[in-house]
PDB file of C-alpha atoms in Angstrom:
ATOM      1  CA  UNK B 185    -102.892  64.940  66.137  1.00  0.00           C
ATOM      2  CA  UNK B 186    -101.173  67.774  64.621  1.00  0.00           C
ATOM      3  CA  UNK B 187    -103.456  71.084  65.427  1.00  0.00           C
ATOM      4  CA  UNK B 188    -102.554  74.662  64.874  1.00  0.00           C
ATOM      5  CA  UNK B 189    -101.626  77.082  67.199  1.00  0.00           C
ATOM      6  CA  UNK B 190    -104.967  78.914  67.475  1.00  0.00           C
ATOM      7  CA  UNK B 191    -107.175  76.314  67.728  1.00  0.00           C
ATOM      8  CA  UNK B 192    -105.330  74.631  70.705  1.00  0.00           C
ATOM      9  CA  UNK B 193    -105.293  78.276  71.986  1.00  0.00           C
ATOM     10  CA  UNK B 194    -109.041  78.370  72.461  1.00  0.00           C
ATOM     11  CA  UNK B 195    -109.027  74.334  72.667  1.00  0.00           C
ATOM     12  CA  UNK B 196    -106.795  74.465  75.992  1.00  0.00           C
ATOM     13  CA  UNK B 197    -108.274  78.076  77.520  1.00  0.00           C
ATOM     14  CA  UNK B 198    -111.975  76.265  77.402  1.00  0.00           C
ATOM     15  CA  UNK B 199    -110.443  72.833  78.820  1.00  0.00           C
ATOM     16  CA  UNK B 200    -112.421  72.909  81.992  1.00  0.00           C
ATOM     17  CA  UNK B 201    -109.218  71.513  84.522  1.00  0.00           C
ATOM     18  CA  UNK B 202    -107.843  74.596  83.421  1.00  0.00           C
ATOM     19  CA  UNK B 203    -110.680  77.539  82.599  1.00  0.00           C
ATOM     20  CA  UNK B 204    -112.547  76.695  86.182  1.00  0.00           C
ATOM     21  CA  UNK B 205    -108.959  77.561  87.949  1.00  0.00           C
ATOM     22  CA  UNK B 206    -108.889  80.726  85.719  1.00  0.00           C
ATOM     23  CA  UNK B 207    -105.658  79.436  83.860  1.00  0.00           C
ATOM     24  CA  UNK B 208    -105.731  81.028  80.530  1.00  0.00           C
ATOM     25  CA  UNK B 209    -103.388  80.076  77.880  1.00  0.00           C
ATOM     26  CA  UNK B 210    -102.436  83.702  76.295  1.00  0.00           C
ATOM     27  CA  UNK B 211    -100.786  82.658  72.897  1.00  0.00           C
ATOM     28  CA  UNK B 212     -98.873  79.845  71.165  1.00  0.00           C
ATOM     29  CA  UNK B 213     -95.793  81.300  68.658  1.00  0.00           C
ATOM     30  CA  UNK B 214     -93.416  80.604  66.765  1.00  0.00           C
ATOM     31  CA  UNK B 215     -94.353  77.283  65.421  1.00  0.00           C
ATOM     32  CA  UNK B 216     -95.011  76.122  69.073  1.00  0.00           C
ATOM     33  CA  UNK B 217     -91.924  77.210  70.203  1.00  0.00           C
ATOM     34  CA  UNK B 218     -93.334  79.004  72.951  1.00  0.00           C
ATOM     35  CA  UNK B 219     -96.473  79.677  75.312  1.00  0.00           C
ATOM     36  CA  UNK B 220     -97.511  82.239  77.583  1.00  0.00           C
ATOM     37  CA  UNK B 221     -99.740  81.595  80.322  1.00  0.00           C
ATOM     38  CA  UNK B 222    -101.785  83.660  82.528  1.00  0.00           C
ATOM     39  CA  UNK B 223    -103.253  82.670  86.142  1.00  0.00           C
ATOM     40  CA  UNK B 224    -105.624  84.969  87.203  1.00  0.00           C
ATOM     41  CA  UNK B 225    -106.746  85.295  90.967  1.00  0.00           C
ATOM     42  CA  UNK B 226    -110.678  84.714  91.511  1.00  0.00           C
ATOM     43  CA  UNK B 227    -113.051  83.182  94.197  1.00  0.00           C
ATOM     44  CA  UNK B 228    -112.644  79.932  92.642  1.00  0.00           C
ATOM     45  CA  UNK B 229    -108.531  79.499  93.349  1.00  0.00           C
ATOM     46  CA  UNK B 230    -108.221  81.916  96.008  1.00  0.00           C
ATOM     47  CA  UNK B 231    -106.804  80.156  99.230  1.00  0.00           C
ATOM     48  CA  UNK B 232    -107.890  81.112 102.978  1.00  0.00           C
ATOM     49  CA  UNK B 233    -104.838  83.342 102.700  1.00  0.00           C
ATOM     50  CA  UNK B 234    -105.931  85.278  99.662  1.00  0.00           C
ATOM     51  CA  UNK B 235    -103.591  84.335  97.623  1.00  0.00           C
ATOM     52  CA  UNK B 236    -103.873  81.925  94.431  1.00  0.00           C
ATOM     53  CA  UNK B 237    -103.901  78.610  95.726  1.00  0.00           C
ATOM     54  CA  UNK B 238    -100.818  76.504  95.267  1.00  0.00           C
ATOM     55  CA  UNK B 239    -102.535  73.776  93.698  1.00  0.00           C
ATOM     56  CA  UNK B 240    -104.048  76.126  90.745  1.00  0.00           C
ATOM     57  CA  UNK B 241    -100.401  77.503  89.960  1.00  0.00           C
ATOM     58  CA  UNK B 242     -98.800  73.894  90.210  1.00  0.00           C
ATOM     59  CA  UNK B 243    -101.583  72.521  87.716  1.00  0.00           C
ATOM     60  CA  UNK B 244    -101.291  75.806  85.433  1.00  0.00           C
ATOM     61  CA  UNK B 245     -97.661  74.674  84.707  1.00  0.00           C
ATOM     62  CA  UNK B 246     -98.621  70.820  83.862  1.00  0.00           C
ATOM     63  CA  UNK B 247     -99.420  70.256  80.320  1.00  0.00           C
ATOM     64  CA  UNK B 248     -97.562  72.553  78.298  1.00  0.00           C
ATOM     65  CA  UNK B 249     -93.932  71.212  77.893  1.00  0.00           C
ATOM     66  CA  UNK B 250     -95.825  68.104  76.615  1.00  0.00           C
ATOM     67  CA  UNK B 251     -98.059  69.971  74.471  1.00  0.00           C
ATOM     68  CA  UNK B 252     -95.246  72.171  72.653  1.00  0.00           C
ATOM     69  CA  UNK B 253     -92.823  68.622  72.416  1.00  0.00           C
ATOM     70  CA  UNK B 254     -95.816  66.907  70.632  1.00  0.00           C
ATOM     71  CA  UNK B 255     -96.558  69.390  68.479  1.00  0.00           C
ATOM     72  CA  UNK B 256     -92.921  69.614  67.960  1.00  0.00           C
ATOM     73  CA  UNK B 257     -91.924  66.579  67.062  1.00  0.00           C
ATOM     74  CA  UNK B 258     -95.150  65.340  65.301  1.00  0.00           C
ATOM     75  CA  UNK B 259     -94.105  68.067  62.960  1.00  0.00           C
ATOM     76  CA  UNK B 260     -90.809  66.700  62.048  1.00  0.00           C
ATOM     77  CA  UNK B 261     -92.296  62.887  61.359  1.00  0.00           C
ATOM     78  CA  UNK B 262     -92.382  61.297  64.490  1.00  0.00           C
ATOM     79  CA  UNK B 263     -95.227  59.290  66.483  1.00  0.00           C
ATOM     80  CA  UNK B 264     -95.216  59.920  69.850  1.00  0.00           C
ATOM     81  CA  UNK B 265     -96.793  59.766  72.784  1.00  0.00           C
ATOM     82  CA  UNK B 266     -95.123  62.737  75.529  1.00  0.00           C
ATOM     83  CA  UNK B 267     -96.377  63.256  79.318  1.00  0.00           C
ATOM     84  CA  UNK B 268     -94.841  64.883  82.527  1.00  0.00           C
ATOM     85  CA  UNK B 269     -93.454  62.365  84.384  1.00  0.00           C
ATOM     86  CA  UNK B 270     -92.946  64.325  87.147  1.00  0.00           C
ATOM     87  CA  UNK B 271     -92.903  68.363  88.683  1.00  0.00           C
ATOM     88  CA  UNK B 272     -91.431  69.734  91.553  1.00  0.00           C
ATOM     89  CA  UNK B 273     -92.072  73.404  92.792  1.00  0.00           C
ATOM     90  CA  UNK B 274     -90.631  75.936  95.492  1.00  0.00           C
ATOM     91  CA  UNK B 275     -93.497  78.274  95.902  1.00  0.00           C
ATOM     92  CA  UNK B 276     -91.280  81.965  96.765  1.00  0.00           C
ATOM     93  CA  UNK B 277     -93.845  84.615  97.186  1.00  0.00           C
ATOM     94  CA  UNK B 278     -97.850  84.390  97.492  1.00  0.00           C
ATOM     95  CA  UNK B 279     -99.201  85.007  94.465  1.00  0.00           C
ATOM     96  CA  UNK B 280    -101.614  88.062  95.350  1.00  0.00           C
ATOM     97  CA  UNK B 281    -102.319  89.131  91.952  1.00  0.00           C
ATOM     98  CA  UNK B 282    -102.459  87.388  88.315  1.00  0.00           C
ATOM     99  CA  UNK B 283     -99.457  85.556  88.032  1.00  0.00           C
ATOM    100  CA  UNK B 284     -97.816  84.498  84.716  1.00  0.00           C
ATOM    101  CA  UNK B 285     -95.473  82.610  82.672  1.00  0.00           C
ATOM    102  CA  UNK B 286     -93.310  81.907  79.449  1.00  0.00           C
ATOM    103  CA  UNK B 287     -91.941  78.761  78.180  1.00  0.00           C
ATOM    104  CA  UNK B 288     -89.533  78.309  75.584  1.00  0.00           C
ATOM    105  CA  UNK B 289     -88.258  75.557  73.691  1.00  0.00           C
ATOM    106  CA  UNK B 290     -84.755  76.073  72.249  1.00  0.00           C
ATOM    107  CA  UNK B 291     -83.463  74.324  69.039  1.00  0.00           C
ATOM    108  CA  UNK B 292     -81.018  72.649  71.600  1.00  0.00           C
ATOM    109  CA  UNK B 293     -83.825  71.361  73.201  1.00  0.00           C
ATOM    110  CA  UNK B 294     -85.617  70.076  69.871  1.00  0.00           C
ATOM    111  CA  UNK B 295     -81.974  68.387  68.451  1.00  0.00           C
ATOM    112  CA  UNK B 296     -81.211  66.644  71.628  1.00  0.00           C
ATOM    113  CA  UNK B 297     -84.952  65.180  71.734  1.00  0.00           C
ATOM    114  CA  UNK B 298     -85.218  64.163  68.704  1.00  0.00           C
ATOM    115  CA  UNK B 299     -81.117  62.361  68.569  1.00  0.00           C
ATOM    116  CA  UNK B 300     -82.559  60.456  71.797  1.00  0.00           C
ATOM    117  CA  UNK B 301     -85.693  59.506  70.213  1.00  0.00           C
ATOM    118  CA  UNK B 302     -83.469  58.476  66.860  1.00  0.00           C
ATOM    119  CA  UNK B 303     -80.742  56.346  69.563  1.00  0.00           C
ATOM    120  CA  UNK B 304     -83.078  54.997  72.208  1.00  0.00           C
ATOM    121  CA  UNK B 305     -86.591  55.550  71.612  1.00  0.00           C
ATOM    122  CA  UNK B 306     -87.077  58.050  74.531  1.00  0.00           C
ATOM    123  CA  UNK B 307     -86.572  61.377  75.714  1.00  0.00           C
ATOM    124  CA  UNK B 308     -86.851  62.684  79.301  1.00  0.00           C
ATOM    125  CA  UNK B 309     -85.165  65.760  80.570  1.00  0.00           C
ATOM    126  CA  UNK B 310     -86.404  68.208  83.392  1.00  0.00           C
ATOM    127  CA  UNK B 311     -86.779  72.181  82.271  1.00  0.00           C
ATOM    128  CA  UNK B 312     -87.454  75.312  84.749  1.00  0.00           C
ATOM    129  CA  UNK B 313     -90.399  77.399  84.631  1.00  0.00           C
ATOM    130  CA  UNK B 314     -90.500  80.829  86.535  1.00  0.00           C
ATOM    131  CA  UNK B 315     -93.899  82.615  87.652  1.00  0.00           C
ATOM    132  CA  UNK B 316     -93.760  85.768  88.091  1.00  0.00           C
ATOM    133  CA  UNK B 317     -96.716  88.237  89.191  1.00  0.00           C
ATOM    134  CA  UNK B 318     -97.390  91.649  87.333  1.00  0.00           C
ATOM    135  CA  UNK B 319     -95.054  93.544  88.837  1.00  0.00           C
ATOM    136  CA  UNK B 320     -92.327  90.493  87.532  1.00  0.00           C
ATOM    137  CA  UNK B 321     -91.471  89.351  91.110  1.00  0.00           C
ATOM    138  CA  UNK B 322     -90.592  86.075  90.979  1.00  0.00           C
ATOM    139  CA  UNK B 323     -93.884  84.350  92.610  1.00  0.00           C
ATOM    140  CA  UNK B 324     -92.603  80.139  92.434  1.00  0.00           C
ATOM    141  CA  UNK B 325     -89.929  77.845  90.135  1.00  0.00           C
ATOM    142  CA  UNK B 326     -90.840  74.560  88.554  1.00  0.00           C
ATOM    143  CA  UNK B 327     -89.498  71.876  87.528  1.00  0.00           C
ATOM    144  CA  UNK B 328     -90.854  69.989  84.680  1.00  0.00           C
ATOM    145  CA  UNK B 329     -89.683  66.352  84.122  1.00  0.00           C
ATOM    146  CA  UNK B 330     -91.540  65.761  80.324  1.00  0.00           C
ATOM    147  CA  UNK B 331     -91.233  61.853  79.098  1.00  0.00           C
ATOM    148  CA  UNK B 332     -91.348  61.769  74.879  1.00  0.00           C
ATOM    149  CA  UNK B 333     -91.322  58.193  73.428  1.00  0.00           C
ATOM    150  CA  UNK B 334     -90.922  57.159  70.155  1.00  0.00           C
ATOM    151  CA  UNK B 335     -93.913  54.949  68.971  1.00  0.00           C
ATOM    152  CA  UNK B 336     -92.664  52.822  66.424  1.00  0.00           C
ATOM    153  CA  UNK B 337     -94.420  51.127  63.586  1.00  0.00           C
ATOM    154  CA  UNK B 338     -96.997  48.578  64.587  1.00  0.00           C
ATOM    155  CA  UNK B 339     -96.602  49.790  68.237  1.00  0.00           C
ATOM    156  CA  UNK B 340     -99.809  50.463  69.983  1.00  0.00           C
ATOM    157  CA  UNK B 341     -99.849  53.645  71.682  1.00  0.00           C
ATOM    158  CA  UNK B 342    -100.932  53.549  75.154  1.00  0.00           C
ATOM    159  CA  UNK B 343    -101.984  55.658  77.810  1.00  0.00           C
ATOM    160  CA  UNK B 344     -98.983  55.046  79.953  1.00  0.00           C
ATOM    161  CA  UNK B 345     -95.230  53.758  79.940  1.00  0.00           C
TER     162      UNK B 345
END
């Protein structure tokens, strides 16, 4: 479903996996280009050590690279169905303090997406994410492994692949 950029704003910052784990989606831009996140520390993610607990800041960086893609390329015609097929993270700091982050997606991105979905029907590439704290320490890196796959006509979408 093609939504706009407010509405999955306030859609996304009340989606309870997220809003209980104080994960608070800042703003979409630029046509869904990009999204800015913020984690903020509170008793509900706080770990024994203090910090924000690994598990809030590894499911803060889930859904948005699928998000922006299917917005993306739902935009520009296609049917598809995108997911993360799979994350890795290297936490570098404890995050003491609200932590944030910026993603991006580049018009290289976009053209070689949507060639592979044109070619062979699916897309999947890994992209880096960097969280950083207030002070812009780097806090953890991900890496984001996001599946897109052209749904062709008469195909039945599916929940998985």
């Amino acid at each position: 479903m093609i939504i706009s950029q407010n509405t999955l704003k306030w859609v996304m910052r009340f989606y309870p996996p997220l809003f209980f784990q104080r994960i608070w989606v800042q703003k979409f831009e630029n046509e869904f280009r990009s999204c800015t996140v913020k984690l903020s520390k509170s008793f509900l993610n706080k770990n024994y050590n203090g910090s924000i607990f690994g598990g809030t800041i590894y499911a803060a960086t889930d859904p948005f690279y699928a998000l922006l893609f299917d917005q993306l390329m739902q935009r520009r015609g296609f049917k598809v169905r995108v997911w993360l097929k799979s994350a890795s993270i290297q936490y570098l700091k404890p995050g003491r303090s609200t932590l944030y982050f910026t993603i991006t997606v580049t018009d290289e991105m976009l053209t070689e997406a949507e060639h592979a979905l044109k070619t062979v029907g699916k897309f999947i590439k890994a992209y880096p994410m960097e969280i950083t704290n207030k002070s812009g320490e780097l806090c953890a890196t991900v890496m984001n492994e996001v599946y897109i796959r052209n749904l062709h006509q008469g195909e039945m979408p599916r929940v998985a692949y």
